[in-house]
Amino acid sequence: RLDELGYAYTFREHDLSHPMAGGHFFPRQELPDLVAWLDTQRRGRSPDTVVVVRDASHLGTFGWVRIDATDRIAVLTENLIEGRDELIKNRVYARLEADVVAPNRIALRTERVRRLTLFLNENLADLSRPVTVVINDKEAHTGPVDTSLTTLLRQARLRQDWSRLYPVELRLSVPD
């Protein structure tokens, strides 16, 4: 999938073992290469496309979207063995794809999502003009969006990232 998306990556398997994690851990000897790679990365503005897949216990904000309510989906807990119900076995998760497809037009595709929130700023839309949001090929919002100093300050406090400030919080229900 990373190839399809055009992302550069390095994948290395190892046969090392950890007393607490078995083979599922990050080997210490890989750390210098990871730090060197991280030093070359620069984060750009808000991406035009965001894809989020969530279980019921991890519905927090991701980028400029948040899943607020879902159908019944898998719940992952610290004790995954007790939580191996059918929803986990069948990988029943919520999925949200958000894409800025044209100026002031956002297209969303959802699976098992009932309500969601978009956080918008000038990198994603011209906030002085009407914004259209389409969810699963149905128009969910067309019109102005309200910028709010309260929203901007709340997002600044929550995110603690001055490069990602959002003065618009647009809450939407997924059409049936």
Coordinates of N, CA and C in Angstrom, one line a residue:
R1 N 0.8 -1.2 0.0 CA 0.0 0.0 0.0 C 0.9 1.3 0.0
L2 N 2.0 1.2 0.7 CA 2.9 2.4 0.7 C 3.4 2.7 -0.7
D3 N 3.7 1.6 -1.4 CA 4.1 1.8 -2.8 C 3.1 2.5 -3.6
E4 N 1.8 2.1 -3.5 CA 0.7 2.7 -4.2 C 0.5 4.2 -3.9
L5 N 0.8 4.5 -2.6 CA 0.7 5.9 -2.2 C 1.9 6.8 -2.5
G6 N 3.0 6.1 -3.0 CA 4.2 6.8 -3.3 C 5.1 7.2 -2.2
Y7 N 4.9 6.5 -1.0 CA 5.8 6.8 0.1 C 7.1 6.1 0.1
A8 N 8.1 6.7 0.4 CA 9.4 6.1 0.5 C 9.5 5.4 1.9
Y9 N 10.0 4.2 1.9 CA 10.1 3.5 3.2 C 11.2 2.5 3.2
T10 N 11.6 2.0 4.3 CA 12.6 1.0 4.5 C 11.9 -0.1 5.4
F11 N 11.9 -1.3 4.9 CA 11.4 -2.4 5.7 C 12.4 -3.5 5.9
R12 N 12.7 -3.7 7.2 CA 13.7 -4.8 7.5 C 13.1 -5.7 8.6
E13 N 13.2 -7.0 8.3 CA 12.7 -8.0 9.3 C 13.9 -8.3 10.1
H14 N 13.7 -8.7 11.4 CA 14.8 -9.2 12.2 C 14.3 -10.5 12.9
D15 N 15.3 -11.2 13.4 CA 14.9 -12.5 14.1 C 15.3 -12.4 15.6
L16 N 15.4 -11.2 16.1 CA 15.7 -10.9 17.5 C 14.5 -11.2 18.4
S17 N 14.8 -11.4 19.6 CA 13.7 -11.7 20.6 C 13.9 -10.8 21.8
H18 N 12.8 -10.4 22.4 CA 12.8 -9.6 23.6 C 12.1 -10.4 24.7
P19 N 12.6 -10.4 26.0 CA 12.0 -11.2 27.0 C 10.6 -10.8 27.3
M20 N 10.2 -9.6 27.1 CA 8.8 -9.2 27.4 C 7.9 -9.1 26.2
A21 N 8.5 -9.0 25.0 CA 7.7 -8.7 23.8 C 7.9 -9.8 22.7
G22 N 8.7 -10.7 23.0 CA 9.0 -11.7 21.9 C 9.6 -11.0 20.7
G23 N 9.1 -11.2 19.6 CA 9.7 -10.6 18.4 C 9.0 -9.3 18.0
H24 N 8.1 -8.8 18.8 CA 7.4 -7.6 18.5 C 7.9 -6.4 19.3
F25 N 9.0 -5.9 18.8 CA 9.6 -4.7 19.4 C 10.6 -4.1 18.4
F26 N 11.0 -2.9 18.7 CA 11.9 -2.1 17.9 C 13.3 -2.4 18.4
P27 N 14.2 -3.0 17.6 CA 15.6 -3.3 18.0 C 16.4 -2.0 18.2
R28 N 17.1 -2.0 19.3 CA 17.9 -0.8 19.6 C 18.9 -0.4 18.5
Q29 N 19.5 -1.4 17.9 CA 20.5 -1.2 16.8 C 19.9 -0.4 15.6
E30 N 18.6 -0.4 15.5 CA 17.9 0.3 14.4 C 17.7 1.8 14.7
L31 N 17.9 2.2 15.9 CA 17.6 3.5 16.3 C 18.4 4.6 15.6
P32 N 19.8 4.4 15.4 CA 20.5 5.5 14.7 C 20.0 5.8 13.3
D33 N 19.6 4.7 12.6 CA 19.1 4.9 11.2 C 17.7 5.6 11.3
L34 N 16.9 5.3 12.3 CA 15.6 5.9 12.4 C 15.8 7.4 12.8
V35 N 16.7 7.7 13.7 CA 16.9 9.2 14.1 C 17.5 9.9 12.9
A36 N 18.4 9.3 12.1 CA 18.9 10.0 10.9 C 17.8 10.3 9.9
W37 N 16.9 9.3 9.7 CA 15.8 9.5 8.8 C 14.9 10.6 9.3
L38 N 14.5 10.6 10.6 CA 13.6 11.6 11.1 C 14.2 13.0 11.0
D39 N 15.5 13.1 11.1 CA 16.2 14.4 10.9 C 16.0 15.0 9.5
T40 N 15.7 14.2 8.5 CA 15.6 14.7 7.2 C 14.1 15.0 6.8
Q41 N 13.2 14.6 7.7 CA 11.8 14.8 7.4 C 11.3 16.2 7.8
R42 N 10.5 16.8 7.0 CA 9.9 18.1 7.3 C 8.4 18.0 7.1
R43 N 7.6 18.3 8.1 CA 6.2 18.2 7.9 C 5.6 19.5 7.2
G44 N 4.8 19.2 6.2 CA 4.2 20.3 5.5 C 2.9 20.8 6.2
R45 N 2.2 21.6 5.4 CA 0.9 22.1 5.9 C -0.1 20.9 6.1
S46 N -1.3 21.2 6.5 CA -2.3 20.1 6.6 C -2.4 19.3 5.3
P47 N -2.4 18.0 5.3 CA -2.5 17.3 4.1 C -3.9 17.4 3.5
D48 N -4.0 17.4 2.2 CA -5.3 17.4 1.5 C -6.1 16.2 1.7
T49 N -5.5 15.1 2.0 CA -6.1 13.8 2.1 C -5.7 13.1 3.5
V50 N -6.7 12.6 4.2 CA -6.5 12.0 5.4 C -7.4 10.7 5.4
V51 N -6.7 9.6 5.8 CA -7.5 8.3 5.9 C -7.3 7.8 7.4
V52 N -8.4 7.6 8.0 CA -8.4 7.2 9.5 C -9.2 5.9 9.6
V53 N -8.5 4.9 10.3 CA -9.2 3.6 10.6 C -9.1 3.5 12.1
R54 N -10.2 3.4 12.8 CA -10.2 3.4 14.3 C -11.1 2.3 14.8
D55 N -10.6 1.8 16.1 CA -11.5 1.0 16.9 C -12.2 1.9 17.9
A56 N -13.2 1.3 18.6 CA -14.0 2.2 19.5 C -13.3 2.8 20.6
S57 N -12.1 2.3 21.0 CA -11.4 2.9 22.1 C -10.4 3.9 21.7
H58 N -10.3 4.2 20.4 CA -9.3 5.2 19.9 C -10.0 6.2 18.9
L59 N -11.0 6.9 19.3 CA -11.7 7.8 18.4 C -11.3 9.2 18.5
G60 N -10.0 9.5 18.9 CA -9.5 10.9 19.0 C -9.3 11.5 17.7
T61 N -8.9 12.8 17.7 CA -8.7 13.6 16.5 C -7.4 13.1 15.8
F62 N -7.5 13.0 14.5 CA -6.4 12.6 13.6 C -6.3 13.7 12.5
G63 N -5.2 14.5 12.5 CA -5.1 15.6 11.6 C -6.3 16.5 11.7
W64 N -7.0 16.7 10.6 CA -8.1 17.7 10.6 C -9.5 17.0 10.7
V65 N -9.5 15.7 11.1 CA -10.8 15.0 11.2 C -10.9 14.3 12.6
R66 N -12.1 14.1 13.0 CA -12.4 13.3 14.2 C -13.7 12.5 14.0
I67 N -13.6 11.2 14.3 CA -14.8 10.4 14.3 C -15.4 10.5 15.7
D68 N -16.7 10.9 15.7 CA -17.4 11.2 17.0 C -18.3 10.1 17.5
A69 N -18.9 9.4 16.5 CA -19.8 8.3 16.9 C -19.8 7.3 15.7
T70 N -19.9 6.0 16.1 CA -19.9 4.9 15.1 C -21.0 3.9 15.4
D71 N -21.1 3.0 14.4 CA -21.9 1.8 14.6 C -21.1 0.9 15.6
R72 N -21.6 -0.2 15.9 CA -20.9 -1.1 16.8 C -19.6 -1.6 16.1
I73 N -18.4 -1.4 16.7 CA -17.2 -1.8 16.1 C -16.3 -2.4 17.1
A74 N -15.2 -2.9 16.7 CA -14.2 -3.6 17.6 C -13.7 -2.6 18.7
V75 N -13.5 -3.1 19.9 CA -12.9 -2.3 21.0 C -11.6 -3.0 21.4
L76 N -10.5 -2.4 21.2 CA -9.2 -2.9 21.6 C -8.9 -2.4 23.0
T77 N -8.5 -3.3 23.9 CA -8.2 -3.0 25.3 C -6.8 -3.5 25.5
E78 N -6.3 -3.2 26.8 CA -5.0 -3.7 27.1 C -4.9 -5.2 27.2
N79 N -6.0 -5.8 27.5 CA -6.0 -7.3 27.6 C -6.7 -7.8 26.3
L80 N -6.0 -7.9 25.2 CA -6.5 -8.3 23.9 C -7.0 -9.7 23.9
I81 N -6.5 -10.6 24.7 CA -6.9 -12.0 24.7 C -8.4 -12.1 25.1
E82 N -8.8 -11.4 26.2 CA -10.2 -11.4 26.5 C -11.1 -10.6 25.5
G83 N -10.5 -9.7 24.8 CA -11.2 -8.9 23.8 C -11.3 -9.5 22.5
R84 N -10.9 -10.7 22.3 CA -10.9 -11.4 20.9 C -12.3 -11.8 20.6
D85 N -13.2 -10.8 20.5 CA -14.6 -11.1 20.1 C -14.6 -11.1 18.6
E86 N -15.8 -11.4 18.0 CA -16.0 -11.5 16.6 C -15.7 -10.2 15.9
L87 N -15.9 -9.0 16.5 CA -15.6 -7.8 15.8 C -14.1 -7.6 15.6
I88 N -13.3 -8.0 16.6 CA -11.9 -7.9 16.4 C -11.4 -9.0 15.4
K89 N -11.9 -10.2 15.5 CA -11.5 -11.2 14.6 C -11.8 -10.9 13.1
N90 N -13.0 -10.2 12.9 CA -13.4 -9.8 11.6 C -13.0 -8.5 11.2
R91 N -12.2 -7.8 12.0 CA -11.6 -6.5 11.7 C -12.7 -5.5 11.4
V92 N -13.7 -5.4 12.3 CA -14.8 -4.5 12.1 C -14.4 -3.1 12.7
Y93 N -13.9 -2.2 11.9 CA -13.5 -0.9 12.4 C -14.2 0.2 11.7
A94 N -14.1 1.4 12.2 CA -14.6 2.6 11.6 C -13.6 3.1 10.6
R95 N -14.0 3.6 9.5 CA -13.1 4.1 8.5 C -13.6 5.5 7.9
L96 N -12.7 6.4 7.8 CA -13.1 7.7 7.3 C -11.9 8.2 6.4
E97 N -12.3 8.5 5.1 CA -11.4 9.1 4.2 C -11.9 10.5 3.9
A98 N -11.0 11.4 4.1 CA -11.4 12.8 3.8 C -10.4 13.4 2.8
D99 N -11.0 14.1 1.8 CA -10.2 14.6 0.7 C -10.7 15.9 0.2
V100 N -9.8 16.9 0.2 CA -10.1 18.2 -0.4 C -10.0 18.0 -1.9
V101 N -11.1 17.9 -2.6 CA -11.1 17.6 -4.0 C -11.1 18.8 -4.9
A102 N -11.5 19.9 -4.4 CA -11.5 21.2 -5.2 C -11.5 22.3 -4.2
P103 N -11.2 23.5 -4.6 CA -11.3 24.6 -3.7 C -12.7 24.7 -3.0
N104 N -12.6 24.6 -1.7 CA -13.8 24.7 -0.8 C -14.8 23.5 -1.0
R105 N -14.3 22.4 -1.4 CA -15.1 21.2 -1.6 C -14.4 20.0 -1.0
I106 N -15.0 19.4 0.0 CA -14.4 18.2 0.7 C -15.3 17.0 0.5
A107 N -14.7 15.9 0.1 CA -15.4 14.7 -0.1 C -15.0 13.7 1.0
L108 N -16.0 13.1 1.6 CA -15.7 12.1 2.6 C -16.3 10.7 2.2
R109 N -15.6 9.7 2.5 CA -16.1 8.3 2.4 C -16.0 7.7 3.8
T110 N -17.1 7.1 4.2 CA -17.1 6.5 5.6 C -17.6 5.1 5.6
E111 N -17.2 4.4 6.6 CA -17.7 3.0 6.8 C -17.9 3.0 8.4
R112 N -19.1 2.7 8.8 CA -19.5 2.5 10.2 C -19.3 3.8 11.0
V113 N -19.3 4.9 10.4 CA -19.3 6.2 11.0 C -20.6 6.9 11.0
R114 N -21.1 7.4 12.2 CA -22.4 8.0 12.3 C -22.2 9.5 12.4
R115 N -21.3 10.0 13.2 CA -21.0 11.5 13.3 C -19.5 11.7 13.3
L116 N -19.2 12.9 12.8 CA -17.8 13.3 12.6 C -17.6 14.8 12.7
T117 N -16.4 15.2 12.9 CA -16.1 16.6 13.0 C -14.9 16.9 12.1
L118 N -15.0 18.0 11.3 CA -13.9 18.5 10.5 C -13.4 19.7 11.1
F119 N -12.1 19.8 11.2 CA -11.4 21.0 11.7 C -10.7 21.7 10.5
L120 N -11.2 22.9 10.2 CA -10.7 23.6 9.0 C -9.9 24.8 9.3
N121 N -8.9 25.1 8.4 CA -8.2 26.3 8.4 C -7.9 26.8 7.0
E122 N -7.2 27.9 6.8 CA -7.0 28.5 5.5 C -6.2 27.6 4.6
N123 N -5.4 26.6 5.1 CA -4.7 25.7 4.3 C -5.6 24.7 3.6
L124 N -6.8 24.5 4.1 CA -7.8 23.5 3.6 C -8.9 24.2 2.8
A125 N -9.3 25.4 3.1 CA -10.4 26.0 2.4 C -10.3 27.6 2.6
D126 N -10.9 28.3 1.7 CA -11.0 29.7 1.9 C -12.2 30.0 2.8
L127 N -11.9 30.2 4.1 CA -13.0 30.3 5.1 C -13.9 31.5 4.9
S128 N -13.6 32.4 4.0 CA -14.5 33.5 3.8 C -15.6 33.2 2.8
R129 N -15.5 32.0 2.2 CA -16.4 31.6 1.1 C -17.2 30.3 1.6
P130 N -18.3 30.0 1.0 CA -19.0 28.8 1.3 C -18.2 27.5 1.1
V131 N -18.4 26.6 2.0 CA -17.7 25.3 1.9 C -18.8 24.2 1.6
T132 N -18.5 23.3 0.7 CA -19.4 22.1 0.5 C -18.7 20.9 1.0
V133 N -19.4 20.1 1.7 CA -18.9 18.8 2.2 C -19.9 17.7 1.7
V134 N -19.4 16.7 1.1 CA -20.1 15.6 0.5 C -19.7 14.4 1.3
I135 N -20.7 13.6 1.9 CA -20.4 12.4 2.6 C -21.0 11.2 1.9
N136 N -20.2 10.3 1.4 CA -20.7 9.1 0.7 C -21.6 9.5 -0.4
D137 N -21.2 10.5 -1.2 CA -21.9 11.0 -2.4 C -23.2 11.7 -2.1
K138 N -23.4 12.1 -0.8 CA -24.6 12.9 -0.5 C -24.1 14.2 0.2
E139 N -24.7 15.3 -0.3 CA -24.3 16.6 0.3 C -24.7 16.7 1.7
A140 N -23.7 17.0 2.6 CA -24.0 17.1 4.0 C -23.9 18.5 4.5
H141 N -23.2 19.4 3.8 CA -23.1 20.8 4.2 C -22.8 21.6 3.0
T142 N -23.5 22.7 2.8 CA -23.1 23.7 1.8 C -23.4 25.1 2.4
G143 N -22.4 25.9 2.5 CA -22.7 27.2 3.1 C -21.5 27.7 3.8
P144 N -21.7 28.8 4.4 CA -20.5 29.4 5.2 C -20.2 28.6 6.4
V145 N -18.9 28.7 6.8 CA -18.5 28.1 8.1 C -18.1 29.2 9.0
D146 N -18.4 29.0 10.3 CA -18.1 30.1 11.3 C -16.7 29.9 11.9
T147 N -15.9 30.9 11.8 CA -14.6 30.8 12.5 C -14.8 31.3 13.9
S148 N -14.1 30.8 14.8 CA -14.3 31.0 16.2 C -12.9 31.1 16.9
L149 N -12.7 32.2 17.6 CA -11.5 32.4 18.4 C -11.5 31.3 19.5
T150 N -12.6 31.0 20.1 CA -12.7 29.9 21.1 C -12.2 28.6 20.6
T151 N -12.7 28.3 19.4 CA -12.3 27.0 18.7 C -10.8 27.0 18.4
L152 N -10.3 28.1 17.9 CA -8.9 28.3 17.6 C -8.0 28.1 18.9
L153 N -8.4 28.7 20.0 CA -7.6 28.6 21.2 C -7.8 27.2 21.8
R154 N -9.0 26.6 21.8 CA -9.1 25.3 22.3 C -8.2 24.3 21.5
Q155 N -8.2 24.4 20.2 CA -7.4 23.5 19.3 C -5.9 23.8 19.6
A156 N -5.5 25.0 19.8 CA -4.1 25.3 20.1 C -3.7 24.7 21.4
R157 N -4.6 24.7 22.4 CA -4.3 24.1 23.7 C -4.2 22.6 23.6
L158 N -5.2 22.0 22.9 CA -5.2 20.5 22.8 C -4.1 20.0 22.0
R159 N -3.8 20.6 20.8 CA -2.8 20.1 19.9 C -1.4 20.5 20.3
Q160 N -1.2 21.6 20.9 CA 0.1 22.2 21.2 C 1.0 22.2 20.0
D161 N 0.5 22.6 18.9 CA 1.2 22.6 17.6 C 0.8 23.9 16.9
W162 N 1.6 24.9 17.0 CA 1.3 26.2 16.4 C 1.2 26.2 14.9
S163 N 1.7 25.1 14.2 CA 1.6 25.1 12.8 C 0.3 24.4 12.3
R164 N -0.5 23.9 13.3 CA -1.8 23.3 12.9 C -2.9 23.9 13.8
L165 N -3.3 25.1 13.5 CA -4.4 25.7 14.2 C -5.6 25.7 13.3
Y166 N -6.7 25.5 14.0 CA -8.0 25.3 13.3 C -9.1 26.2 13.9
P167 N -9.5 27.3 13.2 CA -10.5 28.1 13.8 C -12.0 27.7 13.5
V168 N -12.1 26.6 12.7 CA -13.4 26.1 12.3 C -13.6 24.7 12.8
E169 N -14.7 24.4 13.5 CA -15.1 23.1 13.9 C -16.4 22.8 13.4
L170 N -16.5 21.9 12.3 CA -17.7 21.6 11.6 C -18.2 20.2 12.0
R171 N -19.3 20.1 12.8 CA -19.8 18.8 13.2 C -20.8 18.4 12.2
L172 N -20.7 17.1 11.8 CA -21.7 16.6 10.8 C -22.1 15.2 11.1
S173 N -23.4 14.9 10.7 CA -23.9 13.6 10.8 C -23.8 12.9 9.4
V174 N -23.5 11.6 9.4 CA -23.4 10.9 8.2 C -24.8 10.6 7.7
P175 N -25.2 11.1 6.4 CA -26.5 10.8 5.9 C -26.8 9.3 5.8
D176 N -28.0 8.9 6.0 CA -28.4 7.5 5.8 C -28.3 7.1 4.3

